[in-house]
Amino acid sequence: MGIISIILIIIGLCLFEVVSSIDNAVINAEVLSTMSEKAKKWFLLYGILFAVFIVRGLLPWAIVWATNQSLGPIGALTATFSNDPHIIESIEYSTPILMLGGGVFLVFLFLHWLFIEDKHLGLATEEFFLKNGTWFYAVVSVILVGIVAVALKYNPVLALSAVIGSSAFFITDGFKKMLKKTKKS
């Protein structure tokens, strides 16, 4: 990997982190505005601990370990700091698995926004998608079947990854809907 590639990757990751942080701050500000002082302190303390240590610390380690079980838990941790060709090959093997699962999650998230979320952007197609919102479930089901069918030709673990990405979307969407429902009550 050349220096230009490394610089572009670092810039891309920094940009992604900044955009994600701003989006997260906006959402947190909205959530915090509806809470009591005690709940705000709890949310900030545990939210920051969870975001920093679990999501950005333990989760990547767990993913590397789960997709490269031959490394073991300690090997997955030290793999991040290693130049061993075997470890690099093992991690590169897991890249498509991680990318497919995350990609399915993000495609479903986009389609959910397109079909289900109420938007006021003034686009001509916006009303069409909102009127046909129930098609979201049919569209994502067909997409998932297609992805799994193609993935099975290459690697059954890829198919599992697609299903895990889909499951992660529906689990988080279900929690979001439940929280909205309890907030209205």
JSON list of C-alpha atoms in Angstrom, two decimals:
[
{"chain": "A", "resi": 1, "resn": "MET", "atom": "CA", "xyz": [0.00, 0.00, 0.00]},
{"chain": "A", "resi": 2, "resn": "GLY", "atom": "CA", "xyz": [1.44, 3.32, -1.07]},
{"chain": "A", "resi": 3, "resn": "ILE", "atom": "CA", "xyz": [1.62, 6.54, 0.92]},
{"chain": "A", "resi": 4, "resn": "ILE", "atom": "CA", "xyz": [-1.12, 8.13, -1.24]},
{"chain": "A", "resi": 5, "resn": "SER", "atom": "CA", "xyz": [-3.50, 5.26, -0.39]},
{"chain": "A", "resi": 6, "resn": "ILE", "atom": "CA", "xyz": [-2.69, 5.54, 3.29]},
{"chain": "A", "resi": 7, "resn": "ILE", "atom": "CA", "xyz": [-3.29, 9.30, 3.28]},
{"chain": "A", "resi": 8, "resn": "LEU", "atom": "CA", "xyz": [-6.60, 8.93, 1.40]},
{"chain": "A", "resi": 9, "resn": "ILE", "atom": "CA", "xyz": [-7.76, 6.23, 3.82]},
{"chain": "A", "resi": 10, "resn": "ILE", "atom": "CA", "xyz": [-6.87, 8.37, 6.84]},
{"chain": "A", "resi": 11, "resn": "ILE", "atom": "CA", "xyz": [-8.62, 11.43, 5.35]},
{"chain": "A", "resi": 12, "resn": "GLY", "atom": "CA", "xyz": [-11.68, 9.31, 4.51]},
{"chain": "A", "resi": 13, "resn": "LEU", "atom": "CA", "xyz": [-11.85, 7.84, 8.01]},
{"chain": "A", "resi": 14, "resn": "CYS", "atom": "CA", "xyz": [-11.44, 11.28, 9.59]},
{"chain": "A", "resi": 15, "resn": "LEU", "atom": "CA", "xyz": [-14.19, 12.72, 7.40]},
{"chain": "A", "resi": 16, "resn": "PHE", "atom": "CA", "xyz": [-16.48, 9.80, 8.20]},
{"chain": "A", "resi": 17, "resn": "GLU", "atom": "CA", "xyz": [-15.83, 10.20, 11.93]},
{"chain": "A", "resi": 18, "resn": "VAL", "atom": "CA", "xyz": [-16.50, 13.96, 11.82]},
{"chain": "A", "resi": 19, "resn": "VAL", "atom": "CA", "xyz": [-19.77, 13.52, 9.90]},
{"chain": "A", "resi": 20, "resn": "SER", "atom": "CA", "xyz": [-20.87, 10.69, 12.20]},
{"chain": "A", "resi": 21, "resn": "SER", "atom": "CA", "xyz": [-19.97, 12.71, 15.29]},
{"chain": "A", "resi": 22, "resn": "ILE", "atom": "CA", "xyz": [-21.94, 15.74, 14.13]},
{"chain": "A", "resi": 23, "resn": "ASP", "atom": "CA", "xyz": [-24.95, 13.57, 13.30]},
{"chain": "A", "resi": 24, "resn": "ASN", "atom": "CA", "xyz": [-24.63, 11.86, 16.67]},
{"chain": "A", "resi": 25, "resn": "ALA", "atom": "CA", "xyz": [-24.39, 15.22, 18.48]},
{"chain": "A", "resi": 26, "resn": "VAL", "atom": "CA", "xyz": [-27.56, 16.49, 16.80]},
{"chain": "A", "resi": 27, "resn": "ILE", "atom": "CA", "xyz": [-29.49, 13.36, 17.71]},
{"chain": "A", "resi": 28, "resn": "ASN", "atom": "CA", "xyz": [-28.14, 13.40, 21.28]},
{"chain": "A", "resi": 29, "resn": "ALA", "atom": "CA", "xyz": [-29.11, 17.06, 21.69]},
{"chain": "A", "resi": 30, "resn": "GLU", "atom": "CA", "xyz": [-32.65, 16.25, 20.57]},
{"chain": "A", "resi": 31, "resn": "VAL", "atom": "CA", "xyz": [-32.88, 13.28, 22.93]},
{"chain": "A", "resi": 32, "resn": "LEU", "atom": "CA", "xyz": [-31.35, 15.20, 25.85]},
{"chain": "A", "resi": 33, "resn": "SER", "atom": "CA", "xyz": [-33.79, 18.09, 25.46]},
{"chain": "A", "resi": 34, "resn": "THR", "atom": "CA", "xyz": [-36.64, 15.80, 26.54]},
{"chain": "A", "resi": 35, "resn": "MET", "atom": "CA", "xyz": [-34.91, 14.37, 29.64]},
{"chain": "A", "resi": 36, "resn": "SER", "atom": "CA", "xyz": [-34.68, 15.26, 33.30]},
{"chain": "A", "resi": 37, "resn": "GLU", "atom": "CA", "xyz": [-31.30, 16.36, 34.71]},
{"chain": "A", "resi": 38, "resn": "LYS", "atom": "CA", "xyz": [-30.67, 12.97, 36.31]},
{"chain": "A", "resi": 39, "resn": "ALA", "atom": "CA", "xyz": [-31.51, 11.15, 33.07]},
{"chain": "A", "resi": 40, "resn": "LYS", "atom": "CA", "xyz": [-29.26, 13.53, 31.09]},
{"chain": "A", "resi": 41, "resn": "LYS", "atom": "CA", "xyz": [-26.28, 12.74, 33.34]},
{"chain": "A", "resi": 42, "resn": "TRP", "atom": "CA", "xyz": [-26.95, 9.01, 33.10]},
{"chain": "A", "resi": 43, "resn": "PHE", "atom": "CA", "xyz": [-27.36, 9.20, 29.30]},
{"chain": "A", "resi": 44, "resn": "LEU", "atom": "CA", "xyz": [-24.16, 11.20, 28.84]},
{"chain": "A", "resi": 45, "resn": "LEU", "atom": "CA", "xyz": [-22.02, 9.08, 31.17]},
{"chain": "A", "resi": 46, "resn": "TYR", "atom": "CA", "xyz": [-23.14, 5.66, 29.97]},
{"chain": "A", "resi": 47, "resn": "GLY", "atom": "CA", "xyz": [-23.66, 6.81, 26.38]},
{"chain": "A", "resi": 48, "resn": "ILE", "atom": "CA", "xyz": [-20.09, 8.04, 26.14]},
{"chain": "A", "resi": 49, "resn": "LEU", "atom": "CA", "xyz": [-18.69, 4.95, 27.86]},
{"chain": "A", "resi": 50, "resn": "PHE", "atom": "CA", "xyz": [-20.72, 2.67, 25.58]},
{"chain": "A", "resi": 51, "resn": "ALA", "atom": "CA", "xyz": [-19.85, 4.62, 22.40]},
{"chain": "A", "resi": 52, "resn": "VAL", "atom": "CA", "xyz": [-16.13, 4.88, 23.14]},
{"chain": "A", "resi": 53, "resn": "PHE", "atom": "CA", "xyz": [-15.30, 1.59, 24.79]},
{"chain": "A", "resi": 54, "resn": "ILE", "atom": "CA", "xyz": [-17.89, -0.84, 23.46]},
{"chain": "A", "resi": 55, "resn": "VAL", "atom": "CA", "xyz": [-18.70, 0.40, 19.96]},
{"chain": "A", "resi": 56, "resn": "ARG", "atom": "CA", "xyz": [-15.30, 1.81, 19.02]},
{"chain": "A", "resi": 57, "resn": "GLY", "atom": "CA", "xyz": [-13.15, -0.46, 21.17]},
{"chain": "A", "resi": 58, "resn": "LEU", "atom": "CA", "xyz": [-14.55, -3.87, 21.98]},
{"chain": "A", "resi": 59, "resn": "LEU", "atom": "CA", "xyz": [-16.86, -4.27, 18.97]},
{"chain": "A", "resi": 60, "resn": "PRO", "atom": "CA", "xyz": [-14.10, -4.03, 16.31]},
{"chain": "A", "resi": 61, "resn": "TRP", "atom": "CA", "xyz": [-11.98, -6.46, 18.32]},
{"chain": "A", "resi": 62, "resn": "ALA", "atom": "CA", "xyz": [-14.93, -8.86, 18.62]},
{"chain": "A", "resi": 63, "resn": "ILE", "atom": "CA", "xyz": [-15.61, -8.61, 14.88]},
{"chain": "A", "resi": 64, "resn": "VAL", "atom": "CA", "xyz": [-11.97, -9.33, 14.00]},
{"chain": "A", "resi": 65, "resn": "TRP", "atom": "CA", "xyz": [-11.98, -12.26, 16.42]},
{"chain": "A", "resi": 66, "resn": "ALA", "atom": "CA", "xyz": [-15.33, -13.63, 15.18]},
{"chain": "A", "resi": 67, "resn": "THR", "atom": "CA", "xyz": [-14.31, -13.45, 11.53]},
{"chain": "A", "resi": 68, "resn": "ASN", "atom": "CA", "xyz": [-10.76, -14.73, 12.17]},
{"chain": "A", "resi": 69, "resn": "GLN", "atom": "CA", "xyz": [-11.25, -17.32, 14.90]},
{"chain": "A", "resi": 70, "resn": "SER", "atom": "CA", "xyz": [-7.91, -18.92, 14.13]},
{"chain": "A", "resi": 71, "resn": "LEU", "atom": "CA", "xyz": [-6.26, -15.82, 15.65]},
{"chain": "A", "resi": 72, "resn": "GLY", "atom": "CA", "xyz": [-7.88, -16.32, 19.06]},
{"chain": "A", "resi": 73, "resn": "PRO", "atom": "CA", "xyz": [-8.88, -13.42, 21.34]},
{"chain": "A", "resi": 74, "resn": "ILE", "atom": "CA", "xyz": [-5.36, -12.22, 22.10]},
{"chain": "A", "resi": 75, "resn": "GLY", "atom": "CA", "xyz": [-4.26, -12.70, 18.49]},
{"chain": "A", "resi": 76, "resn": "ALA", "atom": "CA", "xyz": [-7.21, -10.61, 17.30]},
{"chain": "A", "resi": 77, "resn": "LEU", "atom": "CA", "xyz": [-6.09, -7.81, 19.62]},
{"chain": "A", "resi": 78, "resn": "THR", "atom": "CA", "xyz": [-2.44, -7.95, 18.61]},
{"chain": "A", "resi": 79, "resn": "ALA", "atom": "CA", "xyz": [-3.30, -8.40, 14.90]},
{"chain": "A", "resi": 80, "resn": "THR", "atom": "CA", "xyz": [-4.03, -4.70, 14.73]},
{"chain": "A", "resi": 81, "resn": "PHE", "atom": "CA", "xyz": [-0.39, -3.93, 15.43]},
{"chain": "A", "resi": 82, "resn": "SER", "atom": "CA", "xyz": [1.16, -6.72, 13.35]},
{"chain": "A", "resi": 83, "resn": "ASN", "atom": "CA", "xyz": [2.78, -6.87, 9.91]},
{"chain": "A", "resi": 84, "resn": "ASP", "atom": "CA", "xyz": [2.67, -10.68, 9.83]},
{"chain": "A", "resi": 85, "resn": "PRO", "atom": "CA", "xyz": [1.57, -11.72, 6.29]},
{"chain": "A", "resi": 86, "resn": "HIS", "atom": "CA", "xyz": [-0.59, -14.56, 7.70]},
{"chain": "A", "resi": 87, "resn": "ILE", "atom": "CA", "xyz": [-2.53, -12.13, 9.88]},
{"chain": "A", "resi": 88, "resn": "ILE", "atom": "CA", "xyz": [-2.89, -9.62, 7.04]},
{"chain": "A", "resi": 89, "resn": "GLU", "atom": "CA", "xyz": [-4.21, -12.39, 4.77]},
{"chain": "A", "resi": 90, "resn": "SER", "atom": "CA", "xyz": [-6.62, -13.57, 7.46]},
{"chain": "A", "resi": 91, "resn": "ILE", "atom": "CA", "xyz": [-8.01, -10.08, 7.99]},
{"chain": "A", "resi": 92, "resn": "GLU", "atom": "CA", "xyz": [-8.25, -9.46, 4.25]},
{"chain": "A", "resi": 93, "resn": "TYR", "atom": "CA", "xyz": [-10.25, -12.69, 3.99]},
{"chain": "A", "resi": 94, "resn": "SER", "atom": "CA", "xyz": [-12.78, -11.33, 6.47]},
{"chain": "A", "resi": 95, "resn": "THR", "atom": "CA", "xyz": [-13.15, -7.98, 4.69]},
{"chain": "A", "resi": 96, "resn": "PRO", "atom": "CA", "xyz": [-15.88, -9.07, 2.23]},
{"chain": "A", "resi": 97, "resn": "ILE", "atom": "CA", "xyz": [-17.80, -10.69, 5.09]},
{"chain": "A", "resi": 98, "resn": "LEU", "atom": "CA", "xyz": [-17.77, -7.48, 7.12]},
{"chain": "A", "resi": 99, "resn": "MET", "atom": "CA", "xyz": [-18.45, -5.27, 4.12]},
{"chain": "A", "resi": 100, "resn": "LEU", "atom": "CA", "xyz": [-21.47, -7.32, 2.99]},
{"chain": "A", "resi": 101, "resn": "GLY", "atom": "CA", "xyz": [-23.08, -7.37, 6.43]},
{"chain": "A", "resi": 102, "resn": "GLY", "atom": "CA", "xyz": [-22.54, -3.63, 6.91]},
{"chain": "A", "resi": 103, "resn": "GLY", "atom": "CA", "xyz": [-23.58, -2.92, 3.33]},
{"chain": "A", "resi": 104, "resn": "VAL", "atom": "CA", "xyz": [-26.88, -4.78, 3.71]},
{"chain": "A", "resi": 105, "resn": "PHE", "atom": "CA", "xyz": [-27.56, -2.86, 6.92]},
{"chain": "A", "resi": 106, "resn": "LEU", "atom": "CA", "xyz": [-26.88, 0.48, 5.21]},
{"chain": "A", "resi": 107, "resn": "VAL", "atom": "CA", "xyz": [-28.92, -0.36, 2.08]},
{"chain": "A", "resi": 108, "resn": "PHE", "atom": "CA", "xyz": [-31.87, -1.35, 4.28]},
{"chain": "A", "resi": 109, "resn": "LEU", "atom": "CA", "xyz": [-31.43, 1.85, 6.30]},
{"chain": "A", "resi": 110, "resn": "PHE", "atom": "CA", "xyz": [-31.51, 3.93, 3.10]},
{"chain": "A", "resi": 111, "resn": "LEU", "atom": "CA", "xyz": [-34.55, 2.11, 1.73]},
{"chain": "A", "resi": 112, "resn": "HIS", "atom": "CA", "xyz": [-36.32, 2.52, 5.07]},
{"chain": "A", "resi": 113, "resn": "TRP", "atom": "CA", "xyz": [-35.63, 6.24, 4.92]},
{"chain": "A", "resi": 114, "resn": "LEU", "atom": "CA", "xyz": [-36.80, 6.36, 1.29]},
{"chain": "A", "resi": 115, "resn": "PHE", "atom": "CA", "xyz": [-40.05, 4.40, 1.79]},
{"chain": "A", "resi": 116, "resn": "ILE", "atom": "CA", "xyz": [-41.02, 4.88, 5.44]},
{"chain": "A", "resi": 117, "resn": "GLU", "atom": "CA", "xyz": [-39.56, 8.06, 6.92]},
{"chain": "A", "resi": 118, "resn": "ASP", "atom": "CA", "xyz": [-41.65, 11.21, 6.57]},
{"chain": "A", "resi": 119, "resn": "LYS", "atom": "CA", "xyz": [-39.62, 13.75, 4.64]},
{"chain": "A", "resi": 120, "resn": "HIS", "atom": "CA", "xyz": [-40.34, 17.30, 3.59]},
{"chain": "A", "resi": 121, "resn": "LEU", "atom": "CA", "xyz": [-37.71, 17.82, 0.95]},
{"chain": "A", "resi": 122, "resn": "GLY", "atom": "CA", "xyz": [-40.05, 18.98, -1.82]},
{"chain": "A", "resi": 123, "resn": "LEU", "atom": "CA", "xyz": [-38.96, 16.28, -4.26]},
{"chain": "A", "resi": 124, "resn": "ALA", "atom": "CA", "xyz": [-41.50, 15.06, -6.82]},
{"chain": "A", "resi": 125, "resn": "THR", "atom": "CA", "xyz": [-40.83, 11.38, -6.00]},
{"chain": "A", "resi": 126, "resn": "GLU", "atom": "CA", "xyz": [-41.20, 11.85, -2.24]},
{"chain": "A", "resi": 127, "resn": "GLU", "atom": "CA", "xyz": [-44.98, 11.48, -2.23]},
{"chain": "A", "resi": 128, "resn": "PHE", "atom": "CA", "xyz": [-44.78, 8.36, -4.44]},
{"chain": "A", "resi": 129, "resn": "PHE", "atom": "CA", "xyz": [-42.50, 6.57, -1.99]},
{"chain": "A", "resi": 130, "resn": "LEU", "atom": "CA", "xyz": [-44.51, 7.60, 1.07]},
{"chain": "A", "resi": 131, "resn": "LYS", "atom": "CA", "xyz": [-47.75, 6.34, -0.52]},
{"chain": "A", "resi": 132, "resn": "ASN", "atom": "CA", "xyz": [-46.05, 3.03, -1.33]},
{"chain": "A", "resi": 133, "resn": "GLY", "atom": "CA", "xyz": [-44.21, 2.65, 1.98]},
{"chain": "A", "resi": 134, "resn": "THR", "atom": "CA", "xyz": [-45.47, -0.86, 2.60]},
{"chain": "A", "resi": 135, "resn": "TRP", "atom": "CA", "xyz": [-43.44, -1.97, -0.43]},
{"chain": "A", "resi": 136, "resn": "PHE", "atom": "CA", "xyz": [-40.33, -1.40, 1.68]},
{"chain": "A", "resi": 137, "resn": "TYR", "atom": "CA", "xyz": [-40.69, -4.87, 3.21]},
{"chain": "A", "resi": 138, "resn": "ALA", "atom": "CA", "xyz": [-41.16, -6.55, -0.18]},
{"chain": "A", "resi": 139, "resn": "VAL", "atom": "CA", "xyz": [-38.22, -4.68, -1.72]},
{"chain": "A", "resi": 140, "resn": "VAL", "atom": "CA", "xyz": [-35.77, -5.49, 1.08]},
{"chain": "A", "resi": 141, "resn": "SER", "atom": "CA", "xyz": [-36.92, -9.12, 1.17]},
{"chain": "A", "resi": 142, "resn": "VAL", "atom": "CA", "xyz": [-36.28, -9.55, -2.56]},
{"chain": "A", "resi": 143, "resn": "ILE", "atom": "CA", "xyz": [-32.91, -7.78, -2.24]},
{"chain": "A", "resi": 144, "resn": "LEU", "atom": "CA", "xyz": [-31.91, -10.02, 0.65]},
{"chain": "A", "resi": 145, "resn": "VAL", "atom": "CA", "xyz": [-32.91, -13.19, -1.23]},
{"chain": "A", "resi": 146, "resn": "GLY", "atom": "CA", "xyz": [-30.88, -12.03, -4.26]},
{"chain": "A", "resi": 147, "resn": "ILE", "atom": "CA", "xyz": [-27.82, -11.18, -2.17]},
{"chain": "A", "resi": 148, "resn": "VAL", "atom": "CA", "xyz": [-27.97, -14.50, -0.29]},
{"chain": "A", "resi": 149, "resn": "ALA", "atom": "CA", "xyz": [-28.41, -16.47, -3.54]},
{"chain": "A", "resi": 150, "resn": "VAL", "atom": "CA", "xyz": [-25.35, -14.84, -5.10]},
{"chain": "A", "resi": 151, "resn": "ALA", "atom": "CA", "xyz": [-23.32, -15.05, -1.87]},
{"chain": "A", "resi": 152, "resn": "LEU", "atom": "CA", "xyz": [-23.97, -18.80, -1.54]},
{"chain": "A", "resi": 153, "resn": "LYS", "atom": "CA", "xyz": [-22.19, -19.34, -4.86]},
{"chain": "A", "resi": 154, "resn": "TYR", "atom": "CA", "xyz": [-19.01, -17.87, -3.36]},
{"chain": "A", "resi": 155, "resn": "ASN", "atom": "CA", "xyz": [-19.03, -18.54, 0.36]},
{"chain": "A", "resi": 156, "resn": "PRO", "atom": "CA", "xyz": [-21.82, -19.56, 2.77]},
{"chain": "A", "resi": 157, "resn": "VAL", "atom": "CA", "xyz": [-20.32, -17.22, 5.39]},
{"chain": "A", "resi": 158, "resn": "LEU", "atom": "CA", "xyz": [-21.02, -14.30, 3.04]},
{"chain": "A", "resi": 159, "resn": "ALA", "atom": "CA", "xyz": [-24.68, -15.33, 2.94]},
{"chain": "A", "resi": 160, "resn": "LEU", "atom": "CA", "xyz": [-24.75, -15.49, 6.73]},
{"chain": "A", "resi": 161, "resn": "SER", "atom": "CA", "xyz": [-23.15, -12.05, 6.86]},
{"chain": "A", "resi": 162, "resn": "ALA", "atom": "CA", "xyz": [-25.93, -10.62, 4.67]},
{"chain": "A", "resi": 163, "resn": "VAL", "atom": "CA", "xyz": [-28.57, -12.14, 6.94]},
{"chain": "A", "resi": 164, "resn": "ILE", "atom": "CA", "xyz": [-26.79, -10.78, 10.04]},
{"chain": "A", "resi": 165, "resn": "GLY", "atom": "CA", "xyz": [-26.74, -7.29, 8.46]},
{"chain": "A", "resi": 166, "resn": "SER", "atom": "CA", "xyz": [-30.47, -7.60, 7.77]},
{"chain": "A", "resi": 167, "resn": "SER", "atom": "CA", "xyz": [-31.14, -8.83, 11.30]},
{"chain": "A", "resi": 168, "resn": "ALA", "atom": "CA", "xyz": [-29.11, -5.97, 12.78]},
{"chain": "A", "resi": 169, "resn": "PHE", "atom": "CA", "xyz": [-31.23, -3.50, 10.81]},
{"chain": "A", "resi": 170, "resn": "PHE", "atom": "CA", "xyz": [-34.55, -4.97, 11.93]},
{"chain": "A", "resi": 171, "resn": "ILE", "atom": "CA", "xyz": [-33.44, -5.32, 15.55]},
{"chain": "A", "resi": 172, "resn": "THR", "atom": "CA", "xyz": [-32.30, -1.69, 15.76]},
{"chain": "A", "resi": 173, "resn": "ASP", "atom": "CA", "xyz": [-35.39, -0.51, 13.85]},
{"chain": "A", "resi": 174, "resn": "GLY", "atom": "CA", "xyz": [-37.61, -2.44, 16.26]},
{"chain": "A", "resi": 175, "resn": "PHE", "atom": "CA", "xyz": [-35.93, -0.85, 19.28]},
{"chain": "A", "resi": 176, "resn": "LYS", "atom": "CA", "xyz": [-36.27, 2.59, 17.68]},
{"chain": "A", "resi": 177, "resn": "LYS", "atom": "CA", "xyz": [-39.99, 2.05, 17.08]},
{"chain": "A", "resi": 178, "resn": "MET", "atom": "CA", "xyz": [-40.48, 0.76, 20.61]},
{"chain": "A", "resi": 179, "resn": "LEU", "atom": "CA", "xyz": [-38.73, 3.82, 22.07]},
{"chain": "A", "resi": 180, "resn": "LYS", "atom": "CA", "xyz": [-40.87, 6.16, 19.96]},
{"chain": "A", "resi": 181, "resn": "LYS", "atom": "CA", "xyz": [-44.00, 4.34, 21.12]},
{"chain": "A", "resi": 182, "resn": "THR", "atom": "CA", "xyz": [-43.06, 4.57, 24.81]},
{"chain": "A", "resi": 183, "resn": "LYS", "atom": "CA", "xyz": [-42.08, 8.23, 24.38]},
{"chain": "A", "resi": 184, "resn": "LYS", "atom": "CA", "xyz": [-45.59, 9.03, 23.10]},
{"chain": "A", "resi": 185, "resn": "SER", "atom": "CA", "xyz": [-47.18, 7.23, 26.07]}
]
